[in-house]
PDB file of C-alpha atoms in Angstrom:
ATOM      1  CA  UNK A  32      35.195  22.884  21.525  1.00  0.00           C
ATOM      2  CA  UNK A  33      32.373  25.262  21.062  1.00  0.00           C
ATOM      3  CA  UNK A  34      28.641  24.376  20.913  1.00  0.00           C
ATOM      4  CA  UNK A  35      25.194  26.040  20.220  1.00  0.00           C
ATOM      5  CA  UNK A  36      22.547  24.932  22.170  1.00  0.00           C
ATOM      6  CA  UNK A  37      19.127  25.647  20.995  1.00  0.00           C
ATOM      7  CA  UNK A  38      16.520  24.662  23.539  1.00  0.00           C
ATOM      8  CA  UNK A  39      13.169  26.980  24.848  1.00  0.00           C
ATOM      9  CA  UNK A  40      13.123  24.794  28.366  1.00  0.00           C
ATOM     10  CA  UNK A  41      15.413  27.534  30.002  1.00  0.00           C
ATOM     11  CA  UNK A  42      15.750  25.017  33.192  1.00  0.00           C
ATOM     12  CA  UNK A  43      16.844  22.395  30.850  1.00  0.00           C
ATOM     13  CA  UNK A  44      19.126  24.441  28.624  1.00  0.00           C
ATOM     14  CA  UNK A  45      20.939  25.944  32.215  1.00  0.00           C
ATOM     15  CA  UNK A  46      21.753  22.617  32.914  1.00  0.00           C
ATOM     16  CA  UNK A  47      22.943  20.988  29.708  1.00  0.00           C
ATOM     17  CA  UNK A  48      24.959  23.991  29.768  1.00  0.00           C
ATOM     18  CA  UNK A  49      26.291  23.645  32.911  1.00  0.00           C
ATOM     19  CA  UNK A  50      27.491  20.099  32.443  1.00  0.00           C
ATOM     20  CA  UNK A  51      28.950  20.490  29.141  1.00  0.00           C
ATOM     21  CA  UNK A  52      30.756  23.724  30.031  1.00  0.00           C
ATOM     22  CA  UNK A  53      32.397  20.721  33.039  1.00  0.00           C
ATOM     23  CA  UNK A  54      33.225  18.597  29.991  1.00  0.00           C
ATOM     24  CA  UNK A  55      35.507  21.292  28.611  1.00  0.00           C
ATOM     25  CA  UNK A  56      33.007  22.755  26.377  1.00  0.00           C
ATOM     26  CA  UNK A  57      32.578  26.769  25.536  1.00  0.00           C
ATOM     27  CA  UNK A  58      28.438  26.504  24.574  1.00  0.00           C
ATOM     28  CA  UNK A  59      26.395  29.685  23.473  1.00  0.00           C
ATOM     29  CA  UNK A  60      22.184  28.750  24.341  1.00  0.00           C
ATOM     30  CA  UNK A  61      19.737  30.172  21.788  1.00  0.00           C
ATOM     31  CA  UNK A  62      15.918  30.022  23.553  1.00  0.00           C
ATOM     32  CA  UNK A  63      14.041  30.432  19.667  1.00  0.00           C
ATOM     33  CA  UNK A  64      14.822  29.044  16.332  1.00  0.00           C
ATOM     34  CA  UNK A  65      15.178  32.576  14.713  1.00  0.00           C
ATOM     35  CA  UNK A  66      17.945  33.324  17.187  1.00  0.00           C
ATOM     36  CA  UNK A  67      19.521  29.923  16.462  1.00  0.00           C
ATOM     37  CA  UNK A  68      19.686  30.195  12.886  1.00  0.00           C
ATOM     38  CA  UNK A  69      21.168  33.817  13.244  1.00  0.00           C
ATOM     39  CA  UNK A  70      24.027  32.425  15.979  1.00  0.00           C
ATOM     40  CA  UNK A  71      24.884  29.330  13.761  1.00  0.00           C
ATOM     41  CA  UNK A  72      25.146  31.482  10.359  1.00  0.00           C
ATOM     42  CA  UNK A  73      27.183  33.923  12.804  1.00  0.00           C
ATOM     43  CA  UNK A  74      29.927  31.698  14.930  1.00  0.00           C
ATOM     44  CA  UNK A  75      31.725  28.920  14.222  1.00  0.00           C
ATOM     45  CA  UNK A  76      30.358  26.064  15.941  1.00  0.00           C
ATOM     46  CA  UNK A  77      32.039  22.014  16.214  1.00  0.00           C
ATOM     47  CA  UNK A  78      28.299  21.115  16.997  1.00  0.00           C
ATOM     48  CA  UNK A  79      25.238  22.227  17.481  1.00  0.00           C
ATOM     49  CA  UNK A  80      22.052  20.967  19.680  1.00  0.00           C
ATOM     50  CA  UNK A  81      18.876  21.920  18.523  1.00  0.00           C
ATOM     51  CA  UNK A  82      15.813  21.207  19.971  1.00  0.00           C
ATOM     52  CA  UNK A  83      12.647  20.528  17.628  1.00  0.00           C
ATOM     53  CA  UNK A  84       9.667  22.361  19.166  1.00  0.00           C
ATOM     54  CA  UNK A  85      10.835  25.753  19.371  1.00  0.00           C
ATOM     55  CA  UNK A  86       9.429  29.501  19.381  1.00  0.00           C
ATOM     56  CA  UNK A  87       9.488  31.260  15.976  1.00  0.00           C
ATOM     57  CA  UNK A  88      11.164  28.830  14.180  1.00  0.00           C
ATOM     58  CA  UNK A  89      11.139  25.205  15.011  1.00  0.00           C
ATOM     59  CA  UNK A  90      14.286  22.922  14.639  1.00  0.00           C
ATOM     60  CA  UNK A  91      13.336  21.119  11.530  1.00  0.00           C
ATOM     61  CA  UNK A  92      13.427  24.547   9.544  1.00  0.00           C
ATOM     62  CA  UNK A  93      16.530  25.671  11.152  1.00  0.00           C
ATOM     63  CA  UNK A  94      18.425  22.111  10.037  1.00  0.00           C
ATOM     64  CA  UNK A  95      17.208  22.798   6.678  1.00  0.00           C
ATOM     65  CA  UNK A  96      17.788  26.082   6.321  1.00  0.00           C
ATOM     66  CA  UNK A  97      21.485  25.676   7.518  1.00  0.00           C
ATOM     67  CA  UNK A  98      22.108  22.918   5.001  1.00  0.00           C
ATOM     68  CA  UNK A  99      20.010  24.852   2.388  1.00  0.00           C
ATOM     69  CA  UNK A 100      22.699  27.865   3.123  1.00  0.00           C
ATOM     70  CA  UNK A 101      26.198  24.844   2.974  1.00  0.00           C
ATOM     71  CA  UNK A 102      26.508  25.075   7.047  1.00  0.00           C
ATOM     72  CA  UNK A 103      27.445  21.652   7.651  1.00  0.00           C
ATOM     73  CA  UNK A 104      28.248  22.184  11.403  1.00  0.00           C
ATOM     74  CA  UNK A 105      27.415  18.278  13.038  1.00  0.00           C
ATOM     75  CA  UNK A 106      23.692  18.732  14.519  1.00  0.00           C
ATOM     76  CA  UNK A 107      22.247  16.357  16.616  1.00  0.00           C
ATOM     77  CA  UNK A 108      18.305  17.157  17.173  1.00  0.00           C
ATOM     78  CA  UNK A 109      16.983  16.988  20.708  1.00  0.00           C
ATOM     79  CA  UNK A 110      12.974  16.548  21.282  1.00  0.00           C
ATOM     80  CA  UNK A 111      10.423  15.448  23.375  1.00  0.00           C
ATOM     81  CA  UNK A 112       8.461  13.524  20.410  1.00  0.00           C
ATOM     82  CA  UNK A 113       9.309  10.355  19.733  1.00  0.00           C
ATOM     83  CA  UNK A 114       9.075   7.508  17.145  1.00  0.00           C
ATOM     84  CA  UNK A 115      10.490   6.272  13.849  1.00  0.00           C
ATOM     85  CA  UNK A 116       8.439   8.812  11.763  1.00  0.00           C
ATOM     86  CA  UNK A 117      10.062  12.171  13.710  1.00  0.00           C
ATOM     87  CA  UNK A 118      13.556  10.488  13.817  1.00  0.00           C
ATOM     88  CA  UNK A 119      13.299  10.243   9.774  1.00  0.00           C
ATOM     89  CA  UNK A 120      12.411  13.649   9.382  1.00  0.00           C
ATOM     90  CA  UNK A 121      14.998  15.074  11.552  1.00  0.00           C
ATOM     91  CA  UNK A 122      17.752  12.631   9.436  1.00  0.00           C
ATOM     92  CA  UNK A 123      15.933  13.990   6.129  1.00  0.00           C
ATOM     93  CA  UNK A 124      16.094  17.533   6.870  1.00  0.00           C
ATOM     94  CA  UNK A 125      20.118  17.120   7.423  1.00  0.00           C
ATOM     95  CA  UNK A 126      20.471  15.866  11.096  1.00  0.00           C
ATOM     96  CA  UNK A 127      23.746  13.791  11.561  1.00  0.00           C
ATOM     97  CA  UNK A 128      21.964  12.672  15.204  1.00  0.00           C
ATOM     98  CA  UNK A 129      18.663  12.026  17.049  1.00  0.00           C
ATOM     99  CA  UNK A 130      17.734  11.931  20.678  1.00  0.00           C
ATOM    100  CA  UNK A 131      14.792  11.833  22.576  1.00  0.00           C
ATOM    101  CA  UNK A 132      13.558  13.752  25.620  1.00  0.00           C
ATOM    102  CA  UNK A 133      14.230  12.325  28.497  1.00  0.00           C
ATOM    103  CA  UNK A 134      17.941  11.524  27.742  1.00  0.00           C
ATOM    104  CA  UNK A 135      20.712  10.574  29.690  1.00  0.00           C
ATOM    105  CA  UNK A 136      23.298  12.919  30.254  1.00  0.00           C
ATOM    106  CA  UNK A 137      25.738  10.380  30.114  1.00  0.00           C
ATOM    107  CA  UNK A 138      24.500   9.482  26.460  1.00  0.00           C
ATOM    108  CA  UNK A 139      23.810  13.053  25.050  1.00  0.00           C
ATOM    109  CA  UNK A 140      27.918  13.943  26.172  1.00  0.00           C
ATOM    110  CA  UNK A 141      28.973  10.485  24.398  1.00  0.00           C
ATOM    111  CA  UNK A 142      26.785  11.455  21.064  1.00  0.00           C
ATOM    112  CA  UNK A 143      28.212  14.857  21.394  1.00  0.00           C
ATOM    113  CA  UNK A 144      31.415  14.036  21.632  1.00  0.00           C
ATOM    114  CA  UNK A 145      31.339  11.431  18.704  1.00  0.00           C
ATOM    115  CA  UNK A 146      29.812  14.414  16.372  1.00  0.00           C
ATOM    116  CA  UNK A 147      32.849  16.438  16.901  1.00  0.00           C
ATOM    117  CA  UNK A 148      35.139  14.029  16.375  1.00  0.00           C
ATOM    118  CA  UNK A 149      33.346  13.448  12.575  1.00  0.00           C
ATOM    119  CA  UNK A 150      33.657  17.243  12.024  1.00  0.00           C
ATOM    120  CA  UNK A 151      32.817  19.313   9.534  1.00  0.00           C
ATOM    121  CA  UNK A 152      32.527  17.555   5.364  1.00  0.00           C
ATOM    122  CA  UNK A 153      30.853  19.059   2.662  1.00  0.00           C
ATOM    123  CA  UNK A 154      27.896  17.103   1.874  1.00  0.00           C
ATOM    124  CA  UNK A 155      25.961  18.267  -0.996  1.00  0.00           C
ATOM    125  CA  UNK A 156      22.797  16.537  -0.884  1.00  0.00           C
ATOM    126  CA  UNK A 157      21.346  18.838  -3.723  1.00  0.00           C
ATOM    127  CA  UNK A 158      21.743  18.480  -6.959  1.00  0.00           C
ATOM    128  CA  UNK A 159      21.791  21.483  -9.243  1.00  0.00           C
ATOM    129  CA  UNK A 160      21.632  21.577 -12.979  1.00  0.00           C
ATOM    130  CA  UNK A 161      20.730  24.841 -14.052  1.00  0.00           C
ATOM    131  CA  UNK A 162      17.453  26.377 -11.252  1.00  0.00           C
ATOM    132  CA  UNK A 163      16.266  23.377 -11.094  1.00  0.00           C
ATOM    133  CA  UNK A 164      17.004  21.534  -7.813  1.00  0.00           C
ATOM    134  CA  UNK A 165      16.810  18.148  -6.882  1.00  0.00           C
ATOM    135  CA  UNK A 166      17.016  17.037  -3.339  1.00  0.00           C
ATOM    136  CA  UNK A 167      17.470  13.731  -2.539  1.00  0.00           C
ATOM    137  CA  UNK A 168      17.712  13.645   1.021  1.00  0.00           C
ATOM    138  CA  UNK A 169      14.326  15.206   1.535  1.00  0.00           C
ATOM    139  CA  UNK A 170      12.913  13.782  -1.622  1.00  0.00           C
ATOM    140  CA  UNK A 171      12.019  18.001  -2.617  1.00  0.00           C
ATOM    141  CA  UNK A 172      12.512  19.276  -6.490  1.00  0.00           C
ATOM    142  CA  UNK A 173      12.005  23.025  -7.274  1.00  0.00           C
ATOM    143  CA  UNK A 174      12.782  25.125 -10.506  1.00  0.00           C
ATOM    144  CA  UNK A 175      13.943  28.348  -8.841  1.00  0.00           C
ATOM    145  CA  UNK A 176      11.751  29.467  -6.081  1.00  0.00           C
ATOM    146  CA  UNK A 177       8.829  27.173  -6.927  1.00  0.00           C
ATOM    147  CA  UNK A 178       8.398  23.688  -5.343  1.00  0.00           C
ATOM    148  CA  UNK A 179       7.427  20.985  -7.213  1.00  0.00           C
ATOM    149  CA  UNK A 180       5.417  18.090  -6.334  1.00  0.00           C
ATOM    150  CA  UNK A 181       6.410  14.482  -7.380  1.00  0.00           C
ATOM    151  CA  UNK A 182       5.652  11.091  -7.225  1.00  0.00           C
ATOM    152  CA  UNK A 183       8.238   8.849  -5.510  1.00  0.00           C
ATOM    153  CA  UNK A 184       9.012   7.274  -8.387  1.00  0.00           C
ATOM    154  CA  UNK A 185       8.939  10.660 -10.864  1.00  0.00           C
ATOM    155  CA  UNK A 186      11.922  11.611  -8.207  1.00  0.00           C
ATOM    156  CA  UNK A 187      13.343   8.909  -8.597  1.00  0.00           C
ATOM    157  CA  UNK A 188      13.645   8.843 -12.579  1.00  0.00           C
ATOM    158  CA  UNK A 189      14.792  12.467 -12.186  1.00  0.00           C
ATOM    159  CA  UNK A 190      17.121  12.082  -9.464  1.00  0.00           C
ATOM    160  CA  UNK A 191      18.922   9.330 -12.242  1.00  0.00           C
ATOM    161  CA  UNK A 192      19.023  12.297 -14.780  1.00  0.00           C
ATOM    162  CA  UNK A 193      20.226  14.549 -12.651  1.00  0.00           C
ATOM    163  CA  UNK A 194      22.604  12.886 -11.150  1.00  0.00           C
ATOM    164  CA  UNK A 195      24.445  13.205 -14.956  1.00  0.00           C
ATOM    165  CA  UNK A 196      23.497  16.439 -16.240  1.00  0.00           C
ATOM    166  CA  UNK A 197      24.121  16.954 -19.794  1.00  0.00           C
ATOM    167  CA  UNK A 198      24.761  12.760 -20.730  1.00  0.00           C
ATOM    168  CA  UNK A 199      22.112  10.875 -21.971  1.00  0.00           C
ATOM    169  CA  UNK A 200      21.070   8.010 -19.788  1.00  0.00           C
ATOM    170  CA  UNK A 201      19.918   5.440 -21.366  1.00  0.00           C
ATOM    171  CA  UNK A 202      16.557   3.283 -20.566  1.00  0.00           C
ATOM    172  CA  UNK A 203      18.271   0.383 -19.316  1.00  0.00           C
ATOM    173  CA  UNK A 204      20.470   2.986 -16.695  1.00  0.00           C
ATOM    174  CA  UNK A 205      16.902   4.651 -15.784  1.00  0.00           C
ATOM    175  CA  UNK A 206      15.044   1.451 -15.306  1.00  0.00           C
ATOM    176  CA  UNK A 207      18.492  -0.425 -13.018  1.00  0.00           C
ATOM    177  CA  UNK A 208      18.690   2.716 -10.921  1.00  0.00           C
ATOM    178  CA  UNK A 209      14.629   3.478 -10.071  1.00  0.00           C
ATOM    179  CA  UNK A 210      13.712   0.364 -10.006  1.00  0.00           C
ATOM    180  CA  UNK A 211      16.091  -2.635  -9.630  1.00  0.00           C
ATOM    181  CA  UNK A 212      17.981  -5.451 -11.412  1.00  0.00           C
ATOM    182  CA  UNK A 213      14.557  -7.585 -10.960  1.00  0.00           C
ATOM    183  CA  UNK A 214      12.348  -5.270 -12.880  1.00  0.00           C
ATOM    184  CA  UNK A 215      10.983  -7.509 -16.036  1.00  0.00           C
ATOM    185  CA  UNK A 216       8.462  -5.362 -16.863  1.00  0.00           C
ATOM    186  CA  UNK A 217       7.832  -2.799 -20.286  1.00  0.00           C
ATOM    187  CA  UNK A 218      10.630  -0.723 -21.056  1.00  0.00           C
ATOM    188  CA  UNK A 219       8.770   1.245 -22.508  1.00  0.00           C
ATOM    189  CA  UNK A 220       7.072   2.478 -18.498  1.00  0.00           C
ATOM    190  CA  UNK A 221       9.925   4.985 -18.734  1.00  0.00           C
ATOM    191  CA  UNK A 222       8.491   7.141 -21.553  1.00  0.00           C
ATOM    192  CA  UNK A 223       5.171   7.486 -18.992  1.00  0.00           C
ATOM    193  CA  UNK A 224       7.576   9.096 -16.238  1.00  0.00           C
ATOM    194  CA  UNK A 225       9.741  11.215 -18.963  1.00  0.00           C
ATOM    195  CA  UNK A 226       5.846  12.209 -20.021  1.00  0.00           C
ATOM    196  CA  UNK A 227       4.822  13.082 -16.226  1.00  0.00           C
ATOM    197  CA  UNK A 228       8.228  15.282 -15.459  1.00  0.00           C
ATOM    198  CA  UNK A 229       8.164  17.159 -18.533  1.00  0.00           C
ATOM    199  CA  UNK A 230       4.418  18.712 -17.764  1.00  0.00           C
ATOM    200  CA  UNK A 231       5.920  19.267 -13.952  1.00  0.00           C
ATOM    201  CA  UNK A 232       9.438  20.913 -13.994  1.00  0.00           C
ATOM    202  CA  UNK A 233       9.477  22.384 -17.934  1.00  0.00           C
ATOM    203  CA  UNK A 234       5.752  23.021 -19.042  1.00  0.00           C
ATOM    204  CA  UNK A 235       5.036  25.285 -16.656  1.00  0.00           C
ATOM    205  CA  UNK A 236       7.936  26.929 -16.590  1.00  0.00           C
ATOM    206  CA  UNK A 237       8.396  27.474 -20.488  1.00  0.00           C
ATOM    207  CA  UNK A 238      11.462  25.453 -20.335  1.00  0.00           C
ATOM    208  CA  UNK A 239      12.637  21.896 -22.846  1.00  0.00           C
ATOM    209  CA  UNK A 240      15.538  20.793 -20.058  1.00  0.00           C
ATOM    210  CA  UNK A 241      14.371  17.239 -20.784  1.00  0.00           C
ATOM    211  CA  UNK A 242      15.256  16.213 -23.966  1.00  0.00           C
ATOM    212  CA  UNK A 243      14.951  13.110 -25.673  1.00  0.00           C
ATOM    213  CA  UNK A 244      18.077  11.359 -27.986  1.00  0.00           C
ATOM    214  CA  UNK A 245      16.396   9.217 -30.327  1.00  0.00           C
ATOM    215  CA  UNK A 246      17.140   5.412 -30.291  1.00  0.00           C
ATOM    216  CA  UNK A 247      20.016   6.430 -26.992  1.00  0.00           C
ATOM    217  CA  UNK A 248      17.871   7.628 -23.923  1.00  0.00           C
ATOM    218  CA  UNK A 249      17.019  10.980 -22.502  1.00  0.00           C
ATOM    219  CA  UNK A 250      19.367  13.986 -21.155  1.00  0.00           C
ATOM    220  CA  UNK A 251      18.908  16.592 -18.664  1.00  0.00           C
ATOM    221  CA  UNK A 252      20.306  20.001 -19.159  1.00  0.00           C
ATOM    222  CA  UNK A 253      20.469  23.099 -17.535  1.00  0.00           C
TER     223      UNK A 253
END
């Protein structure tokens, strides 16, 4: 089983090495993001280790970027901070794990271990219809290279469309699936959000992807 550790604590990353490479496992140490993110695109890895607060590049970015590039080697992300907020972010960004500095060896080889047994899956958490890109997972949307800013519940109206690219949803789908079964209110709050995503991801941008079906719903297209 082959690892990547990516820690800048050299003292720290010597001896997670050490005891891992007891436990049977081959592990390559990376002391920067940059260097990470070149060694995981590089080698085939069952896991990797990555440590948030990192030179150059700091283990966030280097989750993202790896499931922004369909590497979706098991991570587990190792830091020093600490509390619901960073654990969320590390989760959003594509972690499969989350462990806090200090650890217990004991606990870090059990997690470990437990990642490679998952493996590798392919799991999209983008959705694509055309260049525009809608990430659920990190709650991001951007039409090519350009983000795009949205309210929680403009993603969430979008995220519906998406999520059936080229069908027209209808207001009743919209409303059960960004709001909830509950929601007695207008109907008609749906045309405000169509309104507010149409000046975000196609005004500026030239483009008519949202389009309206009279008396059906709305459809996304590419």
């Amino acid at each position: 089983m082959r690892v990547l550790l990516v820690e800048d604590e050299r003292r720290l990353a010597d001896l997670v090495k050490s005891g891992l490479a007891d436990e049977g496992f081959a592990v390559d140490v990376a002391h920067d993001g940059a260097e990470g993110l070149w060694l995981a695109g590089e080698h085939d890895y069952d896991a990797i280790v990555l440590d948030v607060m990192l030179p150059r590049l700091n283990g966030y970015a280097v989750c993202r970027r790896l499931r922004d590039d369909g590497n979706w080697t098991p991570i587990m992300i190792l830091t020093a901070k600490d509390g619901e907020y960073d654990e969320a972010e590390a989760l959003d960004t594509g972690a499969d794990d989350f462990l806090s500095k200090p650890f217990s060896y004991v606990v870090l080889l059990a997690r470990l271990r437990a990642l490679v047994r998952r493996g590798k899956a392919a799991r999209p958490v983008a959705l694509t219809v055309g260049d525009l890109v809608v990430d659920p997972a990190g709650l991001r949307c951007r039409r090519g290279e350009a983000d795009i800013a949205l309210t929680p519940k403009e993603f969430a109206v979008l995220h519906a469309l998406a999520r059936r690219p080229g069908e027209v949803v209808s207001k009743a789908d919209l409303l059960a699936q960004a709001w909830d079964f509950a929601y007695d209110g207008d109907p008609s709050i749906i045309e405000v959000y169509i309104s507010a995503l149409r000046r975000k991801i196609d005004a500026p941008f030239g483009r008519t992807s949202l389009v309206t079906v009279r008396g059906a719903g709305y459809r996304l297209e590419s």
